[in-house]
PDB file of C-alpha atoms in Angstrom:
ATOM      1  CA  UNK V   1       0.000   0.000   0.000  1.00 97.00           C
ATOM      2  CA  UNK V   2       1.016   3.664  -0.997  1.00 98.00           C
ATOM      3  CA  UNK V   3       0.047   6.399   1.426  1.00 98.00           C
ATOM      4  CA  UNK V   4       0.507   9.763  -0.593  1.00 98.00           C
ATOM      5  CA  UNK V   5       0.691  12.425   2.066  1.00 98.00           C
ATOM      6  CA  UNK V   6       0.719  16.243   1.972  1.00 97.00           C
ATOM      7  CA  UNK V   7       3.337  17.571   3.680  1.00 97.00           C
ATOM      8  CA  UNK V   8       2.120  20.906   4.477  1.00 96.00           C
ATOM      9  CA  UNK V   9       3.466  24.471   3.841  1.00 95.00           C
ATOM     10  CA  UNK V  10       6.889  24.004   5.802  1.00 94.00           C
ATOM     11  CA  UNK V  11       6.127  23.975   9.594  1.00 96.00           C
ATOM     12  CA  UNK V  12       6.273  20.445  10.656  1.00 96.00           C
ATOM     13  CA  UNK V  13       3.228  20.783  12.906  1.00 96.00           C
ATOM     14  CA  UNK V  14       1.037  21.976   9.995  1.00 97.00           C
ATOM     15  CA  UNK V  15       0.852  17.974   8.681  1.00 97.00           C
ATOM     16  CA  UNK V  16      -2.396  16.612   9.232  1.00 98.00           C
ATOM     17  CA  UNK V  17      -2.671  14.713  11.941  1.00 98.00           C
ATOM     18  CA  UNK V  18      -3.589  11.629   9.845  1.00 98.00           C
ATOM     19  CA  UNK V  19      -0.259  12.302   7.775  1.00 98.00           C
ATOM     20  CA  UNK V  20       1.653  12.411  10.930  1.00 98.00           C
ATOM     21  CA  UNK V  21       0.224   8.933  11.719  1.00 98.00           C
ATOM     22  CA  UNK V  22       0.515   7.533   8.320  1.00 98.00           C
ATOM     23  CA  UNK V  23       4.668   9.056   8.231  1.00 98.00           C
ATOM     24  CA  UNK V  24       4.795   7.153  11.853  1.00 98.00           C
ATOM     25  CA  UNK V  25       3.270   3.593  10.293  1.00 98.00           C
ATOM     26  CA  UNK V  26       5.604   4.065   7.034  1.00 98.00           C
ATOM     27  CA  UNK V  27       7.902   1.420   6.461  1.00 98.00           C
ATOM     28  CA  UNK V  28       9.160   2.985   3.591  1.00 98.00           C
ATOM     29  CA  UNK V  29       9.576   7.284   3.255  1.00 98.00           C
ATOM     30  CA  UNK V  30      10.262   8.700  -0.265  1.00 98.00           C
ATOM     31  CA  UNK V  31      10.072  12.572   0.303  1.00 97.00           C
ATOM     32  CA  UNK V  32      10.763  15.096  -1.667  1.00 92.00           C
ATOM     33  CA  UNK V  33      13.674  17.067  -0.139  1.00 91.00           C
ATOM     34  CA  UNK V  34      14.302  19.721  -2.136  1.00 88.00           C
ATOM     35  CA  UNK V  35      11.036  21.366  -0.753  1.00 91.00           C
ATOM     36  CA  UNK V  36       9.651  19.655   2.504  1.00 95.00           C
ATOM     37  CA  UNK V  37      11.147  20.122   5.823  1.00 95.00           C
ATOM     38  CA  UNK V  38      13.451  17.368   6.701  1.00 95.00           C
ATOM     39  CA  UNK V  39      11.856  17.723  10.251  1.00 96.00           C
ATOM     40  CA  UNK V  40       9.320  15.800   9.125  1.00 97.00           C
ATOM     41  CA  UNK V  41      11.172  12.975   9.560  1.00 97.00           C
ATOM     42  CA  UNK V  42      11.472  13.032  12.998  1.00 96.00           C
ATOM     43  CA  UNK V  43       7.624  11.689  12.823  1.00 97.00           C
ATOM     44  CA  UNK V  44       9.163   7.930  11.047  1.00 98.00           C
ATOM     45  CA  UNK V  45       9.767   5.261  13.356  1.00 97.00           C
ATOM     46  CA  UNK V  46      13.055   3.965  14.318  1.00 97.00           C
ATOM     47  CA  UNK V  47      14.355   1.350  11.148  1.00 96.00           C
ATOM     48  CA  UNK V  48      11.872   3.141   8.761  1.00 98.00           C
ATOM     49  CA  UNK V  49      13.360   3.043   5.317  1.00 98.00           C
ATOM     50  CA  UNK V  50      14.109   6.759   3.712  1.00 98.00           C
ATOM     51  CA  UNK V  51      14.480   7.772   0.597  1.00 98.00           C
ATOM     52  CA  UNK V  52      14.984  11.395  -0.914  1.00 97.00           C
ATOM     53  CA  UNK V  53      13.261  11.859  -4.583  1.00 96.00           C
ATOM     54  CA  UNK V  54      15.163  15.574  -5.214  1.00 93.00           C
ATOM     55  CA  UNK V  55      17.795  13.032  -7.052  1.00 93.00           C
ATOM     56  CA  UNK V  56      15.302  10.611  -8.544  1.00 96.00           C
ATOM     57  CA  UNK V  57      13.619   9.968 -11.778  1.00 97.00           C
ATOM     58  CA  UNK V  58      10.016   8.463 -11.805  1.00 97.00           C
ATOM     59  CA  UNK V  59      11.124   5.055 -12.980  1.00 97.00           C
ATOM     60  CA  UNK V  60      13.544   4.813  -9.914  1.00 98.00           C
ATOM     61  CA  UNK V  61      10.897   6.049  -7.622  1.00 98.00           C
ATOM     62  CA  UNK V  62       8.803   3.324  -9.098  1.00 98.00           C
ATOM     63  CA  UNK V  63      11.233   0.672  -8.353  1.00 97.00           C
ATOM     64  CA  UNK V  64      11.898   1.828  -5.041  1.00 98.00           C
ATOM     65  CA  UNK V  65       7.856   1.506  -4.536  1.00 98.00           C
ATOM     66  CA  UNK V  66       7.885  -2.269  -6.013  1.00 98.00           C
ATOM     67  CA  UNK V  67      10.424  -3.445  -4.211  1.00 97.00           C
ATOM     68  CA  UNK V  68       8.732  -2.071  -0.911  1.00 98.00           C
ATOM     69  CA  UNK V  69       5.515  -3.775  -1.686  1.00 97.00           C
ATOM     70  CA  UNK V  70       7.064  -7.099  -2.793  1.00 97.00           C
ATOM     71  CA  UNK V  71       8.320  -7.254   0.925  1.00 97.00           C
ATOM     72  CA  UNK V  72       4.901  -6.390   2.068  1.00 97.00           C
ATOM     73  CA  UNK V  73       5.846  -2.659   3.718  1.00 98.00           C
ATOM     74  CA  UNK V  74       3.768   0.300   3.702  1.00 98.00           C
ATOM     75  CA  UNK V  75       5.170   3.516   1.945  1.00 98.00           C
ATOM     76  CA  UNK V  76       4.695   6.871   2.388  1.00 98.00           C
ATOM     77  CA  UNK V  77       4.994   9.290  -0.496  1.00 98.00           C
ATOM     78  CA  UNK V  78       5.756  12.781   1.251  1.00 98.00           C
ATOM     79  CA  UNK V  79       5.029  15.690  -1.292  1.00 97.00           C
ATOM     80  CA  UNK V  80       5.335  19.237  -0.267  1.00 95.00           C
ATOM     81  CA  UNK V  81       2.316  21.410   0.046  1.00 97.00           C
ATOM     82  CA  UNK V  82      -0.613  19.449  -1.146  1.00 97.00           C
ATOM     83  CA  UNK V  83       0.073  17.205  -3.865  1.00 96.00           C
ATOM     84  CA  UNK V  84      -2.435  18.234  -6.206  1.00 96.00           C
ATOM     85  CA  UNK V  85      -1.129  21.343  -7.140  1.00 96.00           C
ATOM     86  CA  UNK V  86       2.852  21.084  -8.752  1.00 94.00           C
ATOM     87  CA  UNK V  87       3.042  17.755  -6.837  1.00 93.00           C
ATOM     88  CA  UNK V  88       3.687  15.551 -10.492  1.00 94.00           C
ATOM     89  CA  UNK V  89       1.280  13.041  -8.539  1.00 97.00           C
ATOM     90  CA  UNK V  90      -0.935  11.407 -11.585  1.00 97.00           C
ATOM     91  CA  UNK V  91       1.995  10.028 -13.783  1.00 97.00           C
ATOM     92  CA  UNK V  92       2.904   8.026  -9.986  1.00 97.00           C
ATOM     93  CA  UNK V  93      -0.826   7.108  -9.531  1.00 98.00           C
ATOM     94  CA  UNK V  94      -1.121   5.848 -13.351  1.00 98.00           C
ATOM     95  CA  UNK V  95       2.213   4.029 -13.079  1.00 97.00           C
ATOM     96  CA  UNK V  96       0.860   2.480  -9.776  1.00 98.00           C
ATOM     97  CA  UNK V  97      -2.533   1.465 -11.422  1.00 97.00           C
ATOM     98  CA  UNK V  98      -0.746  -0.316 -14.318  1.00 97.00           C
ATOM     99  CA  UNK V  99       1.310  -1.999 -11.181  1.00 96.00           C
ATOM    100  CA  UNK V 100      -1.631  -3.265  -9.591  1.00 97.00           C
ATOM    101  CA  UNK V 101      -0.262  -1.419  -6.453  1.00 98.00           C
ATOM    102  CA  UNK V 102      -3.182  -0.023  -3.914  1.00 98.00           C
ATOM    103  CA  UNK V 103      -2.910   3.920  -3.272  1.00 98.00           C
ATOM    104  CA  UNK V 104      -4.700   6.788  -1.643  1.00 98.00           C
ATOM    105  CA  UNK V 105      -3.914  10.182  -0.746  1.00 98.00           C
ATOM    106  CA  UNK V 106      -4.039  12.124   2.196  1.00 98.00           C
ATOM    107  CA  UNK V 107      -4.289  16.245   1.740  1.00 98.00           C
ATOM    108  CA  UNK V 108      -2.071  18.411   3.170  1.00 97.00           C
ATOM    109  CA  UNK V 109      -1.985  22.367   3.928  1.00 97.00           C
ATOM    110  CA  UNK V 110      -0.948  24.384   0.361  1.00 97.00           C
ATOM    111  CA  UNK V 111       1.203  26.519   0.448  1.00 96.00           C
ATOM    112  CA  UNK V 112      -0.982  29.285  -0.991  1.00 97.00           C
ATOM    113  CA  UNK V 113      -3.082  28.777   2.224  1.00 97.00           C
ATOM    114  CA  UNK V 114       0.547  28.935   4.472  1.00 97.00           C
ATOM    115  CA  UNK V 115       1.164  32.089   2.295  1.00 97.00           C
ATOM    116  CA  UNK V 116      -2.643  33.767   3.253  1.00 98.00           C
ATOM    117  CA  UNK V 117      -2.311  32.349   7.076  1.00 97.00           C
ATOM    118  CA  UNK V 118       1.158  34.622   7.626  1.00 97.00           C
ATOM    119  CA  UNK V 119       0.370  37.676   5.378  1.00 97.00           C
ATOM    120  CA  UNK V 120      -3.189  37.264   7.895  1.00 97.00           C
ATOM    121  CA  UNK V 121      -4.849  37.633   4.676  1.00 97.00           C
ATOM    122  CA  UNK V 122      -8.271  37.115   3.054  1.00 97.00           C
ATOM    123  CA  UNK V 123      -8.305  36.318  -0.895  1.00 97.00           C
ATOM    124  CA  UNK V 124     -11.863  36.479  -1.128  1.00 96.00           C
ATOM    125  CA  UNK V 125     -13.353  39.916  -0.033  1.00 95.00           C
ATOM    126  CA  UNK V 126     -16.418  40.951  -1.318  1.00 93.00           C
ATOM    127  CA  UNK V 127     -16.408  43.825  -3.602  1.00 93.00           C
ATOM    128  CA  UNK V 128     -13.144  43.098  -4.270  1.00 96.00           C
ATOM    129  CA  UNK V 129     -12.256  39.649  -5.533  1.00 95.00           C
ATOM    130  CA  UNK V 130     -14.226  36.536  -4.946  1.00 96.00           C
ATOM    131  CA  UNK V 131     -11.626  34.161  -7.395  1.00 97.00           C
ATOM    132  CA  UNK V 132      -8.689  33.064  -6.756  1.00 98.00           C
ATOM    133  CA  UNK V 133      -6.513  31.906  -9.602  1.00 98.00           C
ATOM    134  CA  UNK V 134      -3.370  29.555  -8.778  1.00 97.00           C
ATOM    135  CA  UNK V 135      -1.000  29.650 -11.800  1.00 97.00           C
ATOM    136  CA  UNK V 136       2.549  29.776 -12.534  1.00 95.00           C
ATOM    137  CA  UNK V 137       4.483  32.056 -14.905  1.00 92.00           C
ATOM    138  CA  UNK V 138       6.058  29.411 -18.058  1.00 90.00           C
ATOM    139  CA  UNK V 139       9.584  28.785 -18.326  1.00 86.00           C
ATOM    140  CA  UNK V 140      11.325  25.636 -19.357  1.00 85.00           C
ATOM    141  CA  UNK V 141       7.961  24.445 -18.359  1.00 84.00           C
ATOM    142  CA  UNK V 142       5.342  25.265 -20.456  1.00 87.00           C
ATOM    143  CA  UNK V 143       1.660  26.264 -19.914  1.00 89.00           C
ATOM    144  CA  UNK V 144      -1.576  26.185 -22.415  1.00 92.00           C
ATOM    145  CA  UNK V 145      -1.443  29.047 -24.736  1.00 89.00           C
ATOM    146  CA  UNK V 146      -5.203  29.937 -23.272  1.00 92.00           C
ATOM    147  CA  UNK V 147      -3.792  30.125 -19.296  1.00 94.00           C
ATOM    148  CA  UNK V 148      -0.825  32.083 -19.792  1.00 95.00           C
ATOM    149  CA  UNK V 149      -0.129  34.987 -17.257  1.00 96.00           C
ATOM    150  CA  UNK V 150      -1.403  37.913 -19.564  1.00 96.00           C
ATOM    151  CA  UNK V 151      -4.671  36.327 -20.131  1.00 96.00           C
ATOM    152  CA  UNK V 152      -5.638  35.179 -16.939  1.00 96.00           C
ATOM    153  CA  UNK V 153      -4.521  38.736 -15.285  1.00 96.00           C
ATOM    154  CA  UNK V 154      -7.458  40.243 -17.859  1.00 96.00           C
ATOM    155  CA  UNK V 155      -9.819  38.829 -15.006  1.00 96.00           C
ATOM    156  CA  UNK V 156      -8.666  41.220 -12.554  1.00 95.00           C
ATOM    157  CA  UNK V 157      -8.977  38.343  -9.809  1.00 97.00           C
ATOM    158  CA  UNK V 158      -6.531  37.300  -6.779  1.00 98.00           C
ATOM    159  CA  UNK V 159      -3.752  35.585  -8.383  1.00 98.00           C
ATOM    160  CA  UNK V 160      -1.043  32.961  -6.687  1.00 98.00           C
ATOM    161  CA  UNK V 161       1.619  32.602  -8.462  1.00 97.00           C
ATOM    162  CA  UNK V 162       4.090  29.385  -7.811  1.00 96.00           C
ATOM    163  CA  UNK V 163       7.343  28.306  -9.168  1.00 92.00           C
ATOM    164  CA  UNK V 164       7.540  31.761 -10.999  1.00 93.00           C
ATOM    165  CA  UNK V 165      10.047  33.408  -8.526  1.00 93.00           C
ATOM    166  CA  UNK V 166      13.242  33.202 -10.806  1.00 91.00           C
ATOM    167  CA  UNK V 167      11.182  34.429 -13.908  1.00 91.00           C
ATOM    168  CA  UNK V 168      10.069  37.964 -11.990  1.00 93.00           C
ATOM    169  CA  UNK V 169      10.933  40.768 -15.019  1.00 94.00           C
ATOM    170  CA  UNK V 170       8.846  38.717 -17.260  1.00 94.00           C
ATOM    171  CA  UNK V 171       6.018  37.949 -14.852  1.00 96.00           C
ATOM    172  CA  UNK V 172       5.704  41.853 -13.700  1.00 97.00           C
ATOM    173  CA  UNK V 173       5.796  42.462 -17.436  1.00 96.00           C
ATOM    174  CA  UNK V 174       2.399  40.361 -18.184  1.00 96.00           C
ATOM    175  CA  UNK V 175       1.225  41.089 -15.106  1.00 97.00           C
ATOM    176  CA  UNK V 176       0.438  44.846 -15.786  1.00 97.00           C
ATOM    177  CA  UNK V 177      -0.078  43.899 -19.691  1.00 96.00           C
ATOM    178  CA  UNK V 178      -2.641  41.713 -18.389  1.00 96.00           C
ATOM    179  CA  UNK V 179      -4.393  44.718 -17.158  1.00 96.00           C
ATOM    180  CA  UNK V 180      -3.283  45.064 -13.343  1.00 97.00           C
ATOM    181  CA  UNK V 181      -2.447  48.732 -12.349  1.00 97.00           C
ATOM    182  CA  UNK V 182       0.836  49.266 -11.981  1.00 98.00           C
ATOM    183  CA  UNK V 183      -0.410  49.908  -7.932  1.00 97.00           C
ATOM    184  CA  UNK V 184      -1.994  46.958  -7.318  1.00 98.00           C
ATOM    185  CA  UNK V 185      -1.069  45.552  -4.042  1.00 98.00           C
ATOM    186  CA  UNK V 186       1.472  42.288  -4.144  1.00 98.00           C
ATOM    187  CA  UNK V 187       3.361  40.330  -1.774  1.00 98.00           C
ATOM    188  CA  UNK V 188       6.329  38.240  -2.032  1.00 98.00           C
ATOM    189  CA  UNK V 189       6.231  35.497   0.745  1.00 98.00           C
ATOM    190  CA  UNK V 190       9.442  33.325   0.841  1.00 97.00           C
ATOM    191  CA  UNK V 191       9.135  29.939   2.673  1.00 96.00           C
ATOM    192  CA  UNK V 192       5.630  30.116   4.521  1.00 96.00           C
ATOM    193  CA  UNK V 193       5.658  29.153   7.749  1.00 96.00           C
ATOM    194  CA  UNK V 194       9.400  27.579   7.968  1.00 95.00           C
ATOM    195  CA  UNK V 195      11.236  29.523  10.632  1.00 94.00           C
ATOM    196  CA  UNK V 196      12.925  31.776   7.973  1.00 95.00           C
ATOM    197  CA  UNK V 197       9.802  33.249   6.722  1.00 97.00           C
ATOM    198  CA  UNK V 198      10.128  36.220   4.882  1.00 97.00           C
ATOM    199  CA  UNK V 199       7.427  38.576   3.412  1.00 98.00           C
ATOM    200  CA  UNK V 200       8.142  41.461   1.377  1.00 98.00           C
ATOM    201  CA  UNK V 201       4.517  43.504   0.607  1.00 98.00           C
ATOM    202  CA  UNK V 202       5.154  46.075  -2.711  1.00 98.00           C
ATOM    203  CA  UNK V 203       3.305  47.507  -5.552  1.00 98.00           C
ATOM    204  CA  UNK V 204       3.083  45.516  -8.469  1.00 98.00           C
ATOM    205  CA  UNK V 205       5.357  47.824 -10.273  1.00 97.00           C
ATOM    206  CA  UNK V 206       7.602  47.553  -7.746  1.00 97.00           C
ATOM    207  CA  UNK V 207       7.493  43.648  -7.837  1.00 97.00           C
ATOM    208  CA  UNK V 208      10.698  42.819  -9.818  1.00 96.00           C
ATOM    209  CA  UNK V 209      12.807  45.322  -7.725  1.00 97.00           C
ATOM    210  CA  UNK V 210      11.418  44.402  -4.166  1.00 97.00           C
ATOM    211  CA  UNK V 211      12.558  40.630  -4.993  1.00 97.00           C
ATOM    212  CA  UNK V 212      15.924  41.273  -6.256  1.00 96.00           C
ATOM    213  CA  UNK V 213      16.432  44.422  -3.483  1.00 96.00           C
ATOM    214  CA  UNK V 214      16.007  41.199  -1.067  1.00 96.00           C
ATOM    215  CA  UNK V 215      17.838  38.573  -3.002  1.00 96.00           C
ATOM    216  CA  UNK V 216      14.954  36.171  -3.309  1.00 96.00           C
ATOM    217  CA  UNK V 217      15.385  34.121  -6.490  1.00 93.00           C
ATOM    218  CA  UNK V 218      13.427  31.140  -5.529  1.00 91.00           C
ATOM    219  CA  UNK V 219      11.102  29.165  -2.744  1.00 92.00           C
ATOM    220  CA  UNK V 220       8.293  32.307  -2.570  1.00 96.00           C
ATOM    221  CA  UNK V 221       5.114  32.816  -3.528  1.00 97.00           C
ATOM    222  CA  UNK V 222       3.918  35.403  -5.744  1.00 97.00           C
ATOM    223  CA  UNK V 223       0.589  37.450  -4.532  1.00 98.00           C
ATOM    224  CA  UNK V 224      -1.503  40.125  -6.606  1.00 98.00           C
ATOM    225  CA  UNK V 225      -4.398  41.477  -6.262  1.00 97.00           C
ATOM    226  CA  UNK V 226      -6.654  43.944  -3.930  1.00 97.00           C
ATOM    227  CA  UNK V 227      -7.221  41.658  -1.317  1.00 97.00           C
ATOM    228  CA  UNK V 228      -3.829  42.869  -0.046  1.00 97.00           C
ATOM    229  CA  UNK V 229      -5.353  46.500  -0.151  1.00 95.00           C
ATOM    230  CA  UNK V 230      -7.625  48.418   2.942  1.00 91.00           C
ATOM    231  CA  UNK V 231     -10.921  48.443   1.321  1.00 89.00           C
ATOM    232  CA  UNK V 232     -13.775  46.210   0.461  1.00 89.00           C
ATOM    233  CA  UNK V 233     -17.010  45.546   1.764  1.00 87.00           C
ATOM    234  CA  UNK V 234     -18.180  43.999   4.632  1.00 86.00           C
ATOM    235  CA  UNK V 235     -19.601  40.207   4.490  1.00 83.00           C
ATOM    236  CA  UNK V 236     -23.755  39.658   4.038  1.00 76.00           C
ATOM    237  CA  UNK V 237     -23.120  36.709   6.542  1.00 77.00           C
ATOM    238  CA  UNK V 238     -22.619  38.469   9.658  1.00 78.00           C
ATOM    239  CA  UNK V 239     -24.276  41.765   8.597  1.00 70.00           C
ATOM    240  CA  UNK V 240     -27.459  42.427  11.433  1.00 75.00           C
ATOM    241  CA  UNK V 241     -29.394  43.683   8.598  1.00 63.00           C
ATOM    242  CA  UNK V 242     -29.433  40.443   6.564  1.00 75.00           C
ATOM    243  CA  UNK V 243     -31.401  37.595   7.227  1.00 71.00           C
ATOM    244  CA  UNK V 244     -30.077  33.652   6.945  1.00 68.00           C
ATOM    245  CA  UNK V 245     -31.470  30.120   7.337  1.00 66.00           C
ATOM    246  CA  UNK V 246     -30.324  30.617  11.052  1.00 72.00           C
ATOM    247  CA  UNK V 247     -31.039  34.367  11.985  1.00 70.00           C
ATOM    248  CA  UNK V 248     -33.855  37.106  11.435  1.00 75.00           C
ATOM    249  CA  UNK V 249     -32.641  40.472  10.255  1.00 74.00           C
ATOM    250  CA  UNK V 250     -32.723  42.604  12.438  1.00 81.00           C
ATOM    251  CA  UNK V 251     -35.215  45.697  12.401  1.00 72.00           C
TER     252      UNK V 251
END
């Protein structure tokens, strides 16, 4: 059996507590290390078998995975984040089908949400933005020709930006062609919730320059929009003049 588990944002108490159990059960660890905390670890029981993927290809990962299950262990597959966004989780679940080898996943805390939780931010406010677009800027990776950065910045929504930290001059650039104003609120925050945190809050025209000012060239999300800004309007669902399933309006 194949226990893929979310390893959360960076702080090792921000697993789930069903991950932490599942990491203690493991027989087998592969973890991704050039992104998840090796504290983590600290959560695998004494003999567990550990493996780092930062070095690995998907075929040895596989093997690694077959040989664990033709001894009868349990492994854990420890992806940053959650792995179902940038966690290259369905060509692993597809090879494991084809395997016959049992799998299920177990969610873990994004590091978009991380990102919100430390800037003590709310990317839905009404009047504002109610949409929240996770993307990434394309660089030796592409993206569709309908969801590049220019296109999707025409909606005007709250935009999270991953793996785009290196590609910042370009990014700002379609950013504001998109049509953002060039003083629309963005954040840079490097390594959510690890103890190194670091957030950087700018305009977007500012974006390119507040990065390299601070020598961040990778590990941070990118955050735009006016949910980082003072006003909006205040929410229908705690408003005494509206009326819900559980409360009367008031008079």
């Amino acid at each position: 059996m194949v226990h893929f588990v979310g390893a959360g944002c960076g702080a090792p108490d921000l697993i789930t507590v069903r991950g932490a159990r599942l990491l203690n059960e493991a027989d087998v660890i592969i973890y991704a290390g050039s992104l998840v905390n090796p504290d983590l670890l600290h959560y695998a029981k004494p003999g567990c078998e550990i493996h780092d993927s930062a070095r690995l290809t998907l075929e040895q990962v596989m093997d690694i995975i077959r040989g664990a299950e033709a001894r009868g262990l349990t492994t854990v597959r420890l992806h940053t984040g959650d792995s179902s966004i940038y966690g290259a989780v369905r060509e692993q679940f597809d090879e494991l089908q084809k395997a016959g080898i049992e799998y299920d996943v177990c969610p873990g805390v994004s590091a978009f949400c991380g990102a919100a939780a430390s800037l003590k931010a709310e990317y839905t406010l009404p009047e504002v933005s109610q949409t929240v677009i996770i993307s990434r800027m394309e660089g030796r990776t592409p993206v569709p020709e309908k969801e590049n950065i220019r296109s999707l910045a025409s909606h005007g929504a709250t935009m999270v930006l991953f793996l785009s930290t290196g590609l910042l001059e370009g990014l700002q650039k379609e950013l504001l062609a998109g049509g953002y104003a060039p003083d629309t609120p963005a954040a840079i925050v490097y390594r959510a919730s690890w103890p190194d945190e670091k957030i950087f809050r700018c305009a977007l025209k500012d974006l390119c320059a507040t990065a390299r000012e601070n020598h961040i060239t990778k590990t941070a999300l990118i955050l735009v929009g006016g949910f980082l800004g003072a006003d909006y309007e205040r929410s229908k669902l705690y408003d005494p003049g509206f009326s819900t399933e559980f409360r009367e309006a008031q008079k």
